[in-house]
mmCIF file of N, CA and C in Angstrom:
data_model
loop_
_atom_site.group_PDB
_atom_site.id
_atom_site.type_symbol
_atom_site.label_atom_id
_atom_site.label_comp_id
_atom_site.label_asym_id
_atom_site.label_seq_id
_atom_site.Cartn_x
_atom_site.Cartn_y
_atom_site.Cartn_z
ATOM 1 N N TYR B 1040 91.543 76.111 74.852
ATOM 2 C CA TYR B 1040 91.038 76.719 76.057
ATOM 3 C C TYR B 1040 91.858 77.940 76.424
ATOM 4 N N ASN B 1041 91.184 78.938 76.924
ATOM 5 C CA ASN B 1041 91.854 80.104 77.481
ATOM 6 C C ASN B 1041 91.711 80.028 78.991
ATOM 7 N N ILE B 1042 92.824 80.108 79.655
ATOM 8 C CA ILE B 1042 92.823 80.039 81.118
ATOM 9 C C ILE B 1042 93.374 81.346 81.657
ATOM 10 N N LYS B 1043 92.664 81.891 82.622
ATOM 11 C CA LYS B 1043 93.098 83.126 83.253
ATOM 12 C C LYS B 1043 93.268 82.839 84.743
ATOM 13 N N TYR B 1044 94.391 83.240 85.308
ATOM 14 C CA TYR B 1044 94.620 83.015 86.727
ATOM 15 C C TYR B 1044 95.341 84.211 87.322
ATOM 16 N N GLU B 1045 95.283 84.291 88.631
ATOM 17 C CA GLU B 1045 95.909 85.382 89.363
ATOM 18 C C GLU B 1045 96.718 84.780 90.500
ATOM 19 N N VAL B 1046 97.888 85.334 90.743
ATOM 20 C CA VAL B 1046 98.771 84.820 91.782
ATOM 21 C C VAL B 1046 99.201 85.965 92.690
ATOM 22 N N LEU B 1047 99.149 85.721 93.984
ATOM 23 C CA LEU B 1047 99.676 86.667 94.957
ATOM 24 C C LEU B 1047 100.991 86.087 95.466
ATOM 25 N N ILE B 1048 102.060 86.838 95.318
ATOM 26 C CA ILE B 1048 103.375 86.352 95.717
ATOM 27 C C ILE B 1048 103.906 87.202 96.860
ATOM 28 N N CYS B 1049 104.460 86.533 97.847
ATOM 29 C CA CYS B 1049 105.096 87.221 98.972
ATOM 30 C C CYS B 1049 106.519 86.685 99.087
ATOM 31 N N ASN B 1050 107.487 87.542 98.812
ATOM 32 C CA ASN B 1050 108.889 87.165 98.918
ATOM 33 C C ASN B 1050 109.677 88.388 99.381
ATOM 34 N N PRO B 1051 109.648 88.670 100.691
ATOM 35 C CA PRO B 1051 110.317 89.875 101.193
ATOM 36 C C PRO B 1051 111.834 89.786 101.027
ATOM 37 N N SER B 1052 112.464 90.933 100.880
ATOM 38 C CA SER B 1052 113.910 90.962 100.706
ATOM 39 C C SER B 1052 114.576 91.718 101.852
ATOM 40 N N GLU B 1053 115.871 91.493 102.015
ATOM 41 C CA GLU B 1053 116.627 92.177 103.061
ATOM 42 C C GLU B 1053 116.534 93.682 102.863
ATOM 43 N N ASN B 1054 116.485 94.398 103.981
ATOM 44 C CA ASN B 1054 116.404 95.864 104.030
ATOM 45 C C ASN B 1054 115.061 96.426 103.590
ATOM 46 N N GLN B 1055 114.105 95.578 103.265
ATOM 47 C CA GLN B 1055 112.761 96.046 102.933
ATOM 48 C C GLN B 1055 112.080 96.520 104.216
ATOM 49 N N ILE B 1056 111.331 97.587 104.141
ATOM 50 C CA ILE B 1056 110.626 98.128 105.299
ATOM 51 C C ILE B 1056 109.145 97.814 105.137
ATOM 52 N N ILE B 1057 108.552 97.203 106.187
ATOM 53 C CA ILE B 1057 107.140 96.828 106.138
ATOM 54 C C ILE B 1057 106.444 97.228 107.437
ATOM 55 N N ASP B 1058 105.127 97.351 107.357
ATOM 56 C CA ASP B 1058 104.291 97.574 108.537
ATOM 57 C C ASP B 1058 103.724 96.231 108.967
ATOM 58 N N CYS B 1059 103.670 95.994 110.261
ATOM 59 C CA CYS B 1059 103.126 94.731 110.755
ATOM 60 C C CYS B 1059 102.424 94.956 112.092
ATOM 61 N N MET B 1060 101.647 93.965 112.496
ATOM 62 C CA MET B 1060 100.909 93.999 113.757
ATOM 63 C C MET B 1060 101.593 93.079 114.758
ATOM 64 N N VAL B 1061 101.656 93.505 116.010
ATOM 65 C CA VAL B 1061 102.280 92.715 117.070
ATOM 66 C C VAL B 1061 101.264 91.720 117.604
ATOM 67 N N SER B 1062 101.653 90.440 117.657
ATOM 68 C CA SER B 1062 100.748 89.418 118.190
ATOM 69 C C SER B 1062 101.158 88.957 119.577
ATOM 70 N N GLU B 1063 102.459 88.964 119.864
ATOM 71 C CA GLU B 1063 102.934 88.443 121.147
ATOM 72 C C GLU B 1063 104.190 89.195 121.581
ATOM 73 N N VAL B 1064 104.254 89.533 122.866
ATOM 74 C CA VAL B 1064 105.436 90.168 123.435
ATOM 75 C C VAL B 1064 105.910 89.290 124.582
ATOM 76 N N SER B 1065 107.170 88.833 124.515
ATOM 77 C CA SER B 1065 107.733 88.026 125.605
ATOM 78 C C SER B 1065 109.048 88.669 126.054
ATOM 79 N N LYS B 1066 109.692 88.060 127.031
ATOM 80 C CA LYS B 1066 110.947 88.613 127.546
ATOM 81 C C LYS B 1066 112.078 88.536 126.536
ATOM 82 N N SER B 1067 112.025 87.560 125.625
ATOM 83 C CA SER B 1067 113.139 87.366 124.694
ATOM 84 C C SER B 1067 112.880 87.889 123.281
ATOM 85 N N HIS B 1068 111.604 88.036 122.887
ATOM 86 C CA HIS B 1068 111.311 88.453 121.520
ATOM 87 C C HIS B 1068 109.889 88.994 121.389
ATOM 88 N N ILE B 1069 109.635 89.551 120.218
ATOM 89 C CA ILE B 1069 108.296 90.012 119.846
ATOM 90 C C ILE B 1069 107.943 89.312 118.539
ATOM 91 N N MET B 1070 106.725 88.771 118.462
ATOM 92 C CA MET B 1070 106.240 88.127 117.238
ATOM 93 C C MET B 1070 105.226 89.031 116.562
ATOM 94 N N CYS B 1071 105.308 89.108 115.239
ATOM 95 C CA CYS B 1071 104.414 89.967 114.464
ATOM 96 C C CYS B 1071 103.888 89.235 113.240
ATOM 97 N N TYR B 1072 102.900 89.850 112.593
ATOM 98 C CA TYR B 1072 102.305 89.301 111.386
ATOM 99 C C TYR B 1072 101.856 90.439 110.488
ATOM 100 N N ILE B 1073 101.507 90.094 109.253
ATOM 101 C CA ILE B 1073 100.919 91.088 108.354
ATOM 102 C C ILE B 1073 99.512 90.632 107.990
ATOM 103 N N GLU B 1074 98.641 91.571 107.737
ATOM 104 C CA GLU B 1074 97.257 91.339 107.335
ATOM 105 C C GLU B 1074 96.454 90.575 108.375
ATOM 106 N N ASN B 1075 96.470 89.245 108.345
ATOM 107 C CA ASN B 1075 95.640 88.424 109.223
ATOM 108 C C ASN B 1075 96.543 87.502 110.037
ATOM 109 N N GLU B 1076 96.394 87.486 111.347
ATOM 110 C CA GLU B 1076 97.277 86.709 112.216
ATOM 111 C C GLU B 1076 97.311 85.225 111.865
ATOM 112 N N HIS B 1077 96.174 84.648 111.480
ATOM 113 C CA HIS B 1077 96.107 83.215 111.225
ATOM 114 C C HIS B 1077 96.461 82.837 109.787
ATOM 115 N N GLU B 1078 96.470 83.796 108.883
ATOM 116 C CA GLU B 1078 96.771 83.514 107.476
ATOM 117 C C GLU B 1078 97.974 84.299 106.954
ATOM 118 N N SER B 1079 98.724 84.915 107.841
ATOM 119 C CA SER B 1079 99.861 85.731 107.438
ATOM 120 C C SER B 1079 100.923 84.888 106.739
ATOM 121 N N PRO B 1080 101.427 85.354 105.597
ATOM 122 C CA PRO B 1080 102.493 84.613 104.923
ATOM 123 C C PRO B 1080 103.851 84.788 105.614
ATOM 124 N N LEU B 1081 103.920 85.757 106.546
ATOM 125 C CA LEU B 1081 105.175 86.027 107.249
ATOM 126 C C LEU B 1081 105.038 85.743 108.738
ATOM 127 N N ASN B 1082 106.040 85.097 109.307
ATOM 128 C CA ASN B 1082 106.150 84.874 110.739
ATOM 129 C C ASN B 1082 107.346 85.712 111.182
ATOM 130 N N ILE B 1083 107.085 86.877 111.759
ATOM 131 C CA ILE B 1083 108.114 87.886 111.998
ATOM 132 C C ILE B 1083 108.560 87.865 113.459
ATOM 133 N N PHE B 1084 109.882 87.809 113.671
ATOM 134 C CA PHE B 1084 110.462 87.829 115.011
ATOM 135 C C PHE B 1084 111.359 89.053 115.152
ATOM 136 N N LEU B 1085 111.213 89.733 116.277
ATOM 137 C CA LEU B 1085 112.103 90.838 116.639
ATOM 138 C C LEU B 1085 112.800 90.419 117.922
ATOM 139 N N SER B 1086 114.067 90.097 117.845
ATOM 140 C CA SER B 1086 114.823 89.615 118.994
ATOM 141 C C SER B 1086 115.189 90.771 119.919
ATOM 142 N N LYS B 1087 115.052 90.533 121.216
ATOM 143 C CA LYS B 1087 115.396 91.563 122.194
ATOM 144 C C LYS B 1087 116.888 91.889 122.144
ATOM 145 N N GLN B 1088 117.729 90.900 121.795
ATOM 146 C CA GLN B 1088 119.178 91.115 121.707
ATOM 147 C C GLN B 1088 119.546 92.206 120.710
ATOM 148 N N HIS B 1089 118.759 92.356 119.659
ATOM 149 C CA HIS B 1089 119.042 93.367 118.649
ATOM 150 C C HIS B 1089 118.581 94.762 119.051
ATOM 151 N N HIS B 1090 117.887 94.873 120.184
ATOM 152 C CA HIS B 1090 117.290 96.148 120.576
ATOM 153 C C HIS B 1090 117.651 96.567 121.999
ATOM 154 N N ILE B 1091 118.779 96.127 122.503
ATOM 155 C CA ILE B 1091 119.206 96.486 123.859
ATOM 156 C C ILE B 1091 119.423 97.996 123.924
ATOM 157 N N GLY B 1092 118.802 98.625 124.917
ATOM 158 C CA GLY B 1092 118.926 100.072 125.093
ATOM 159 C C GLY B 1092 117.913 100.892 124.311
ATOM 160 N N ASP B 1093 117.064 100.256 123.521
ATOM 161 C CA ASP B 1093 116.048 100.965 122.743
ATOM 162 C C ASP B 1093 114.777 101.079 123.581
ATOM 163 N N GLU B 1094 114.501 102.282 124.083
ATOM 164 C CA GLU B 1094 113.339 102.494 124.948
ATOM 165 C C GLU B 1094 112.016 102.292 124.210
ATOM 166 N N GLU B 1095 111.954 102.663 122.929
ATOM 167 C CA GLU B 1095 110.736 102.478 122.134
ATOM 168 C C GLU B 1095 110.371 100.999 122.019
ATOM 169 N N TYR B 1096 111.377 100.128 121.864
ATOM 170 C CA TYR B 1096 111.148 98.685 121.755
ATOM 171 C C TYR B 1096 110.452 98.155 123.001
ATOM 172 N N SER B 1097 110.866 98.639 124.163
ATOM 173 C CA SER B 1097 110.279 98.148 125.425
ATOM 174 C C SER B 1097 108.839 98.629 125.627
ATOM 175 N N LYS B 1098 108.392 99.609 124.840
ATOM 176 C CA LYS B 1098 107.021 100.128 124.959
ATOM 177 C C LYS B 1098 106.022 99.379 124.073
ATOM 178 N N ILE B 1099 106.505 98.471 123.238
ATOM 179 C CA ILE B 1099 105.633 97.762 122.298
ATOM 180 C C ILE B 1099 104.684 96.828 123.047
ATOM 181 N N LYS B 1100 103.409 96.859 122.648
ATOM 182 C CA LYS B 1100 102.370 96.016 123.251
ATOM 183 C C LYS B 1100 101.673 95.205 122.158
ATOM 184 N N PRO B 1101 101.029 94.090 122.535
ATOM 185 C CA PRO B 1101 100.237 93.346 121.542
ATOM 186 C C PRO B 1101 99.201 94.260 120.880
ATOM 187 N N ARG B 1102 98.967 94.032 119.603
ATOM 188 C CA ARG B 1102 98.034 94.777 118.752
ATOM 189 C C ARG B 1102 98.562 96.124 118.289
ATOM 190 N N ASP B 1103 99.797 96.493 118.663
ATOM 191 C CA ASP B 1103 100.404 97.714 118.127
ATOM 192 C C ASP B 1103 100.756 97.483 116.661
ATOM 193 N N THR B 1104 100.687 98.536 115.868
ATOM 194 C CA THR B 1104 101.176 98.489 114.499
ATOM 195 C C THR B 1104 102.553 99.125 114.511
ATOM 196 N N ILE B 1105 103.535 98.395 113.968
ATOM 197 C CA ILE B 1105 104.901 98.886 113.985
ATOM 198 C C ILE B 1105 105.518 98.797 112.590
ATOM 199 N N LYS B 1106 106.587 99.552 112.406
ATOM 200 C CA LYS B 1106 107.342 99.534 111.156
ATOM 201 C C LYS B 1106 108.654 98.822 111.453
ATOM 202 N N ILE B 1107 109.009 97.839 110.592
ATOM 203 C CA ILE B 1107 110.245 97.091 110.790
ATOM 204 C C ILE B 1107 111.085 97.079 109.512
ATOM 205 N N LYS B 1108 112.349 96.775 109.688
ATOM 206 C CA LYS B 1108 113.268 96.565 108.565
ATOM 207 C C LYS B 1108 113.657 95.097 108.580
ATOM 208 N N ILE B 1109 113.535 94.429 107.456
ATOM 209 C CA ILE B 1109 113.833 93.002 107.367
ATOM 210 C C ILE B 1109 115.350 92.796 107.333
ATOM 211 N N LEU B 1110 115.837 91.971 108.275
ATOM 212 C CA LEU B 1110 117.262 91.649 108.337
ATOM 213 C C LEU B 1110 117.576 90.355 107.603
ATOM 214 N N ALA B 1111 116.688 89.354 107.731
ATOM 215 C CA ALA B 1111 116.920 88.051 107.098
ATOM 216 C C ALA B 1111 115.594 87.320 106.928
ATOM 217 N N THR B 1112 115.544 86.419 105.953
ATOM 218 C CA THR B 1112 114.370 85.571 105.732
ATOM 219 C C THR B 1112 114.817 84.136 105.536
ATOM 220 N N LYS B 1113 113.895 83.203 105.834
ATOM 221 C CA LYS B 1113 114.205 81.787 105.639
ATOM 222 C C LYS B 1113 112.913 81.031 105.365
ATOM 223 N N PHE B 1114 112.952 80.169 104.372
ATOM 224 C CA PHE B 1114 111.832 79.266 104.118
ATOM 225 C C PHE B 1114 112.347 78.064 103.342
ATOM 226 N N GLU B 1115 111.592 76.985 103.441
ATOM 227 C CA GLU B 1115 111.932 75.752 102.745
ATOM 228 C C GLU B 1115 110.726 75.287 101.949
ATOM 229 N N PHE B 1116 110.946 74.359 101.073
ATOM 230 C CA PHE B 1116 109.890 73.805 100.242
ATOM 231 C C PHE B 1116 108.725 73.320 101.104
ATOM 232 N N LYS B 1117 107.505 73.679 100.704
ATOM 233 C CA LYS B 1117 106.247 73.331 101.368
ATOM 234 C C LYS B 1117 105.994 74.057 102.687
ATOM 235 N N ASP B 1118 106.799 75.037 103.052
ATOM 236 C CA ASP B 1118 106.504 75.855 104.225
ATOM 237 C C ASP B 1118 105.270 76.707 103.931
ATOM 238 N N THR B 1119 104.454 76.944 104.941
ATOM 239 C CA THR B 1119 103.276 77.786 104.768
ATOM 240 C C THR B 1119 103.557 79.230 105.155
ATOM 241 N N GLN B 1120 104.683 79.474 105.833
ATOM 242 C CA GLN B 1120 105.062 80.828 106.213
ATOM 243 C C GLN B 1120 106.555 81.033 105.989
ATOM 244 N N ILE B 1121 106.917 82.285 105.779
ATOM 245 C CA ILE B 1121 108.320 82.668 105.655
ATOM 246 C C ILE B 1121 108.754 83.223 107.002
ATOM 247 N N LEU B 1122 109.834 82.695 107.549
ATOM 248 C CA LEU B 1122 110.386 83.189 108.805
ATOM 249 C C LEU B 1122 111.172 84.463 108.509
ATOM 250 N N VAL B 1123 110.869 85.527 109.256
ATOM 251 C CA VAL B 1123 111.519 86.813 109.044
ATOM 252 C C VAL B 1123 112.124 87.283 110.364
ATOM 253 N N ILE B 1124 113.391 87.671 110.318
ATOM 254 C CA ILE B 1124 114.041 88.318 111.450
ATOM 255 C C ILE B 1124 114.080 89.794 111.110
ATOM 256 N N GLY B 1125 113.523 90.606 112.008
ATOM 257 C CA GLY B 1125 113.414 92.024 111.711
ATOM 258 C C GLY B 1125 114.046 92.913 112.754
ATOM 259 N N ASN B 1126 114.186 94.163 112.394
ATOM 260 C CA ASN B 1126 114.719 95.195 113.275
ATOM 261 C C ASN B 1126 113.640 96.268 113.425
ATOM 262 N N PHE B 1127 113.234 96.538 114.658
ATOM 263 C CA PHE B 1127 112.185 97.497 114.947
ATOM 264 C C PHE B 1127 112.646 98.912 114.581
ATOM 265 N N LEU B 1128 111.756 99.657 113.905
ATOM 266 C CA LEU B 1128 112.051 101.041 113.544
ATOM 267 C C LEU B 1128 111.219 102.022 114.372
ATOM 268 N N LYS B 1129 109.872 101.847 114.349
ATOM 269 C CA LYS B 1129 109.028 102.773 115.130
ATOM 270 C C LYS B 1129 107.611 102.226 115.262
ATOM 271 N N ILE B 1130 106.907 102.735 116.282
ATOM 272 C CA ILE B 1130 105.486 102.420 116.469
ATOM 273 C C ILE B 1130 104.700 103.404 115.601
ATOM 274 N N ILE B 1131 103.706 102.875 114.899
ATOM 275 C CA ILE B 1131 102.906 103.719 114.010
ATOM 276 C C ILE B 1131 101.655 104.177 114.731
#
């Protein structure tokens, strides 16, 4: 038998720059996703502590497209999403 298959892999690395969509803005953090909010392989958090004094960060609203730099990632066996801690760069 000949078997043909295709695999999509998502494994972001530190210092990688990605575009993402903002899903939630709260007093302590901003949550983002890539592609589709309900099927995103990444669960992205931007902590307010990392952005004290950044006026652009305070202007971010839900549904904005932003560019971030990945600071850290974490996942375990059988997780459906990779937790990403990011640093906000700019609104696109």
